[in-house]
Coordinates of C-alpha atoms in Angstrom, one line a residue:
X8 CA 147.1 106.8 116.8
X9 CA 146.2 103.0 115.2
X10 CA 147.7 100.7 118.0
X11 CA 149.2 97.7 116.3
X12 CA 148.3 94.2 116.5
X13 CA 150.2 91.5 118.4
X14 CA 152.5 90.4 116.2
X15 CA 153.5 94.2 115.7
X16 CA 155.4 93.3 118.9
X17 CA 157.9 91.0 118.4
X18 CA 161.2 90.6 120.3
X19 CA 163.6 91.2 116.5
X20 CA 164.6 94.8 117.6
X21 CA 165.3 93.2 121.3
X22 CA 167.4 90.5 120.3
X23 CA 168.8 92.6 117.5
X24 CA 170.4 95.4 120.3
X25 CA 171.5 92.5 122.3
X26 CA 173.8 90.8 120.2
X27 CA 175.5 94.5 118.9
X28 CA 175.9 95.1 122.7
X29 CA 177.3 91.7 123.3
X30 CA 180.2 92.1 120.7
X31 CA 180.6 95.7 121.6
X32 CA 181.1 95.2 125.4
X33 CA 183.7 92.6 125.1
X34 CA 185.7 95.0 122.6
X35 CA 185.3 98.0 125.0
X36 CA 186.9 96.2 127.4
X37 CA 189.6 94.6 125.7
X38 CA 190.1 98.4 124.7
X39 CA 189.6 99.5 128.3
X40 CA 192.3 96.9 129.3
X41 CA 194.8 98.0 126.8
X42 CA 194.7 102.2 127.2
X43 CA 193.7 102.3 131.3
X44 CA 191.1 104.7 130.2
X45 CA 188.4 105.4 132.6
X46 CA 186.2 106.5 129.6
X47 CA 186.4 102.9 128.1
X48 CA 185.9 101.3 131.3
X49 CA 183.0 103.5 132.0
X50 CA 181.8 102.7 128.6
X51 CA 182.3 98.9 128.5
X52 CA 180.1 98.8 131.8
X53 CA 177.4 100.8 130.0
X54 CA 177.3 98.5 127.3
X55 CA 177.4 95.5 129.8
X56 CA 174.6 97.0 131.9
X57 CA 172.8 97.6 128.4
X58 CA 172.8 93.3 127.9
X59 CA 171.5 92.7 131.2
X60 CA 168.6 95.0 130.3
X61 CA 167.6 93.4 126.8
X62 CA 167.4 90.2 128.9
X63 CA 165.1 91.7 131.0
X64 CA 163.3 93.4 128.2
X65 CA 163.2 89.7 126.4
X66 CA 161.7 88.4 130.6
X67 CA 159.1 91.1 130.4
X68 CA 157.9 90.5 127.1
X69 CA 157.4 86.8 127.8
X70 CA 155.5 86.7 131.0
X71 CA 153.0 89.4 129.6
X72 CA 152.0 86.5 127.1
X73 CA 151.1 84.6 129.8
X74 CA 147.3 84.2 130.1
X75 CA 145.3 85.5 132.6
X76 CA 144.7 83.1 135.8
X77 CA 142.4 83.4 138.8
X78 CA 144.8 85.5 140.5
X79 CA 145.9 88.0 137.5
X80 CA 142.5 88.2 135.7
X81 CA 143.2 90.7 133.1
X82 CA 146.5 89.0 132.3
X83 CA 149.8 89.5 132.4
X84 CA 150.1 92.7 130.2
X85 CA 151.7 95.0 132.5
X86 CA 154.7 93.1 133.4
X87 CA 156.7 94.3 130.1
X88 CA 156.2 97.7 131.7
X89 CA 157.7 96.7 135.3
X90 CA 161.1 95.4 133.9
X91 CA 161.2 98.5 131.6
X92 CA 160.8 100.4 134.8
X93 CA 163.5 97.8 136.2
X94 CA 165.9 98.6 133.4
X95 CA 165.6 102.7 133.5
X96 CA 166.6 102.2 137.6
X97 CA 169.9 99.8 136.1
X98 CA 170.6 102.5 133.4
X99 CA 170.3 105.0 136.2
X100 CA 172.4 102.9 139.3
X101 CA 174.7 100.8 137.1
X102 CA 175.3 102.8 133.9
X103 CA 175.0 106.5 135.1
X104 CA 176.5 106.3 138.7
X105 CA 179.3 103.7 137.9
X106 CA 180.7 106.3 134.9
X107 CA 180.7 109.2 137.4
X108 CA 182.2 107.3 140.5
X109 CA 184.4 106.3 138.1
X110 CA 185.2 109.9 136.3
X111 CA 186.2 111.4 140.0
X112 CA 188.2 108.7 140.9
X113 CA 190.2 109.4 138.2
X114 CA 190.2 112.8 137.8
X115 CA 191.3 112.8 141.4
X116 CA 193.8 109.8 140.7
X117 CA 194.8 110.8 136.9
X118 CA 196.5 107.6 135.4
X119 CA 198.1 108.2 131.8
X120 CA 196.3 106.6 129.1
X121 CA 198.3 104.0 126.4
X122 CA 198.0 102.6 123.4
X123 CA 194.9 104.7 122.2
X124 CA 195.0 103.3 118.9
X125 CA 193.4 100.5 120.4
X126 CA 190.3 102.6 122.1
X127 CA 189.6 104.9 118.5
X128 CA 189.8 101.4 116.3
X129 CA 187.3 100.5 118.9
X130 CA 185.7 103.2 119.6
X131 CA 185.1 103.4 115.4
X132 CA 183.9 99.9 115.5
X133 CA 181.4 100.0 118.2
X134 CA 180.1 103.6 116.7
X135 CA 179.3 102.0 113.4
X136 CA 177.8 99.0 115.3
X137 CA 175.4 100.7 117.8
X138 CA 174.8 103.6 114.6
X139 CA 173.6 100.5 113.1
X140 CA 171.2 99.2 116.0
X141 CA 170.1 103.3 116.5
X142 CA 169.1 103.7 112.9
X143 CA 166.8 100.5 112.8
X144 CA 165.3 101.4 116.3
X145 CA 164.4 104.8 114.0
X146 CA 162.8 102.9 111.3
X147 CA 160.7 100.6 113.3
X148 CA 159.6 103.9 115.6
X149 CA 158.7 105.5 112.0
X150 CA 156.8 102.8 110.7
X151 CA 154.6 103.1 113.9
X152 CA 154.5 105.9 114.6
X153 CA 152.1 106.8 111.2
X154 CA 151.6 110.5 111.5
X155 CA 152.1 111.7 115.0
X156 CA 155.6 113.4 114.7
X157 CA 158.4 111.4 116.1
X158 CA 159.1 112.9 119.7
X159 CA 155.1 113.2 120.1
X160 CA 155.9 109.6 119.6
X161 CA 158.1 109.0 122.1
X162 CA 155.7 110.6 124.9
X163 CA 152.6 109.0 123.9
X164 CA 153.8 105.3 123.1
X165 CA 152.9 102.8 124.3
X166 CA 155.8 100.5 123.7
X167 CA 158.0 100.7 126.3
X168 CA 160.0 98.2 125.2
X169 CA 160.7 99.9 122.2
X170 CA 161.5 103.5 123.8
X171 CA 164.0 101.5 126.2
X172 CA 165.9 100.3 123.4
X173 CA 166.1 103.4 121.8
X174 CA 167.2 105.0 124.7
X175 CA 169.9 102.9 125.1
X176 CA 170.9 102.9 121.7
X177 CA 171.1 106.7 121.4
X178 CA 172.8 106.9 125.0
X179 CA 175.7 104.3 123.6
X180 CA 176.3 106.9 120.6
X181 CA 176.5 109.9 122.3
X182 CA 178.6 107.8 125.2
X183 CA 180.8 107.0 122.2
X184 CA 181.0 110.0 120.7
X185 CA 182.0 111.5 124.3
X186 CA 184.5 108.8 125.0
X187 CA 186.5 109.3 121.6
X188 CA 186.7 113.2 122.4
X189 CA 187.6 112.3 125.8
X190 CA 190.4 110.6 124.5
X191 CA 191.9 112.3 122.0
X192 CA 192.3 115.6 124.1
X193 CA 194.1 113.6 126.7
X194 CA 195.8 112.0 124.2
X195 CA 197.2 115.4 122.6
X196 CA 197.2 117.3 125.7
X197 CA 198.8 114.9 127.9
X198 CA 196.4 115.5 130.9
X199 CA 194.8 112.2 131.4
X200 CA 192.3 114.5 133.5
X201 CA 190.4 115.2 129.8
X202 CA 189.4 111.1 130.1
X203 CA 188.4 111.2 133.5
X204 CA 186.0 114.1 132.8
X205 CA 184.5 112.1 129.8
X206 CA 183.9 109.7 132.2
X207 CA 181.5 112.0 134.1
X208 CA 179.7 113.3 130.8
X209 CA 179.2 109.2 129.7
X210 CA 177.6 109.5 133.4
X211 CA 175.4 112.1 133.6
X212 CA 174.4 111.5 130.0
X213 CA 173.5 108.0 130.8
X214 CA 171.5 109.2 133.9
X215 CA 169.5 111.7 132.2
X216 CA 168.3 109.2 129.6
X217 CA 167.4 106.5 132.7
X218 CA 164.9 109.6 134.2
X219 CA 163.1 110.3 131.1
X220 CA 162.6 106.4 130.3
X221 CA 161.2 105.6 133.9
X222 CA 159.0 108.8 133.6
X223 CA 157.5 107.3 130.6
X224 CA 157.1 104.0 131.9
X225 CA 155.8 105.2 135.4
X226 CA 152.7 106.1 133.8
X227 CA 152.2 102.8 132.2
X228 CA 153.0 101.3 134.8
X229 CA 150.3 102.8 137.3
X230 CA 147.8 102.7 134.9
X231 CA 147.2 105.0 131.8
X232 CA 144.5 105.6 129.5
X233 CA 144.6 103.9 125.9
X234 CA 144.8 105.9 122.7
X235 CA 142.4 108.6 122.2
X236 CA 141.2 106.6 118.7
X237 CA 139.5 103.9 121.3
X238 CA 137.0 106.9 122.5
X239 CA 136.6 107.9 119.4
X240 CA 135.6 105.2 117.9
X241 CA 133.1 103.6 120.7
X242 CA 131.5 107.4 120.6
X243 CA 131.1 106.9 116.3
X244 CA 130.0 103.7 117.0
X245 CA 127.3 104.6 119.5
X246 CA 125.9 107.8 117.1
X247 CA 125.4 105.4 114.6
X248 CA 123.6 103.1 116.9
X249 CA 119.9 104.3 116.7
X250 CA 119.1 102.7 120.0
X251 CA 121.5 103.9 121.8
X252 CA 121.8 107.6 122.8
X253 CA 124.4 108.4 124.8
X254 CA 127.5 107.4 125.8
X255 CA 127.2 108.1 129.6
X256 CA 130.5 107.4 130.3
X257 CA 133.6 105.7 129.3
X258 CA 136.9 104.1 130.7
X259 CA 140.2 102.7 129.7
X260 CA 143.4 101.6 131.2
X261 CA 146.4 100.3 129.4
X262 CA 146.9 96.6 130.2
X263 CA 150.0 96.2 127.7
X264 CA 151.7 97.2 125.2
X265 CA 148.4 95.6 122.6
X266 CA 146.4 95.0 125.4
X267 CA 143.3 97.2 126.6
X268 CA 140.5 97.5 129.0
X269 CA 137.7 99.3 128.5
X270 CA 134.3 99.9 130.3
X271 CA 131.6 102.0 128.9
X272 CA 128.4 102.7 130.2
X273 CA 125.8 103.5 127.4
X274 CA 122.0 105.2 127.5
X275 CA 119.8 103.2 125.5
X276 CA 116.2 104.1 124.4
X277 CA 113.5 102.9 126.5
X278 CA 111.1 99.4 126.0
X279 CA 114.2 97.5 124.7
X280 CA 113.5 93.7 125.4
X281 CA 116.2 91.7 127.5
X282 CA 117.1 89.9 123.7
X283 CA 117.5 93.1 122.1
X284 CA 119.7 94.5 124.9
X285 CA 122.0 91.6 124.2
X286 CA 122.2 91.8 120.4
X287 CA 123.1 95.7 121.1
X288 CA 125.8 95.4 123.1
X289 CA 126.9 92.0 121.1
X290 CA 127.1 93.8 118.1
X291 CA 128.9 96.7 119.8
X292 CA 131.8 94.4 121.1
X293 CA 132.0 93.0 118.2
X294 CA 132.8 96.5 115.5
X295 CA 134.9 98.0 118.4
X296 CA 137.3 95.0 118.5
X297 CA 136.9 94.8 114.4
X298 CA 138.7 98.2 114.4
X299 CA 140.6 98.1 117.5
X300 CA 141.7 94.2 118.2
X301 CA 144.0 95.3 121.1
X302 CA 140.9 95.6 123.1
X303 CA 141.1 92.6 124.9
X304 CA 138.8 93.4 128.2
X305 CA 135.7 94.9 127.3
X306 CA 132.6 95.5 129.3
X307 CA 129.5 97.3 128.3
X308 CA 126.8 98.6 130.8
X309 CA 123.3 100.2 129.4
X310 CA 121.0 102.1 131.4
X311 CA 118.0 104.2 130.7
X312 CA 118.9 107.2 132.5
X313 CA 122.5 109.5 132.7
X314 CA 124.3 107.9 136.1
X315 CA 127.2 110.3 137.6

């Protein structure tokens, strides 16, 4: 999988979700206000939870950008992966156990739901909206994504910011979907019970998609090898090196999203002068980070003999 450059990151798709989720969580509340349906209101707190976490997606983003410093020598890179982690545990706490506190309350304190012309007009609106925000997030995963197909995608990423937002976005339609159901049957049925139960679905729905993001990020987060490709091309790179003769060993660790560290230690033939030894590796640095610019960090070690 090509990794893409730096400006292949960009906050658009971020900023983009926020805004939807801004207009959508004021009119599930008004909607929420206006029926008395815990569905809505279980909804309009997933959508507000959902703001909170593009802010902290937007946080993340900008302090990995920050340059490295004496006490963070490889940089910043990692921290986009913490607040991802930070806004899996929200979906999770806020989102998830809000809609189910909220769905047995009010199964066990059924309340009749009103006006639910307002909720479906809503409902409709917010669908369309976050269908809208869902179908781009598809789109920008397609275009980089190449051809790996697209849930191999999802696992092997190493956007996080990008899998959190399409998360969300997918959690909000099926939340939607759910809610509108919930509704009509109680609606039709007269047993308000039907709306608290959506309630629980938006719930556990919402806290199944928090557990796969945060086991995506976790990995990131405590350190996980860059793409494949990267080995691949330092061990083409080496073959075609005719002083060099083995890669004894190689190294890499995620630093973020297109940032990488790698550390290879390379068997070189004998009677190489100091000069010559520094051309090698110099010339080595330099086609590895031709092809693969994400490689930020990289250290090169020859020896003479295999080391284990």
């Amino acid at each position: 999988m090509e990794k893409e450059n730096q400006n292949g990151h960009g906050t658009k798709h971020i900023i983009q979700s926020l805004l939807v989720n801004i207009a959508i969580a004021a009119s599930k509340g008004f909607a929420a206000f206006m029926t008395g349906s815990g569905a809505m209101l279980a909804e309009t707190i997933h959508s507000t939870a959902d703001c909170a976490n593009q802010l902290l997606l937007l946080l993340g983003l900008k302090q990995a950008k920050k340059d490295a410093d004496q006490e963070h020598s490889f940089g910043y890179g990692k921290a986009v992966y913490f607040w991802s982690f930070m806004v899996a545990m929200l979906l999770f706490s806020i989102g998830g156990m809000f809609s189910i506190y909220e769905g047995v309350h009010k199964y066990n304190n059924p309340e009749p739901v009103h006006n639910i012309g307002w909720a479906i007009g809503i409902i409709i609106f917010s669908i369309g909206m976050e269908g809208y925000a869902l179908i781009s997030n598809i789109i920008e995963l397609r275009k980089r994504k190449k051809s790996i197909p697209f849930f191999r995608y999802l696992h092997v990423t190493k956007d996080s910011d990008l899998i959190i937002i399409f998360g969300e976005n997918a959690a909000a339609v099926l939340g939607l979907i759910i809610a509108l159901t919930a509704l009509l049957l109680s609606h039709y049925t007269g047993d308000s019970r039907y709306d608290a139960i959506g309630s629980l679905a938006i719930g556990v729905v919402l806290i199944a998609v928090a557990i796969f993001l945060a086991s995506e990020v976790k990995s990131l987060l405590i350190g996980e090898s860059a793409d494949a490709i990267i080995i691949d091309t330092i061990n083409k790179i080496a073959a075609d090196n005719s002083n060099i003769t083995e890669v004894i060993n190689c190294r890499t660790v995620q630093q973020g999203p297109a940032e990488v560290l790698v550390c290879i230690k390379i068997k070189i033939i004998p009677d190489l002068t100091t000069q010559k030894i520094s051309v090698l590796i110099n010339d080595f640095e330099k086609e590895l980070r031709t092809q693969h610019p994400e490689v930020k960090y990289l250290y090169i070690e020859p020896d003479f003999q295999e080391w284990k």
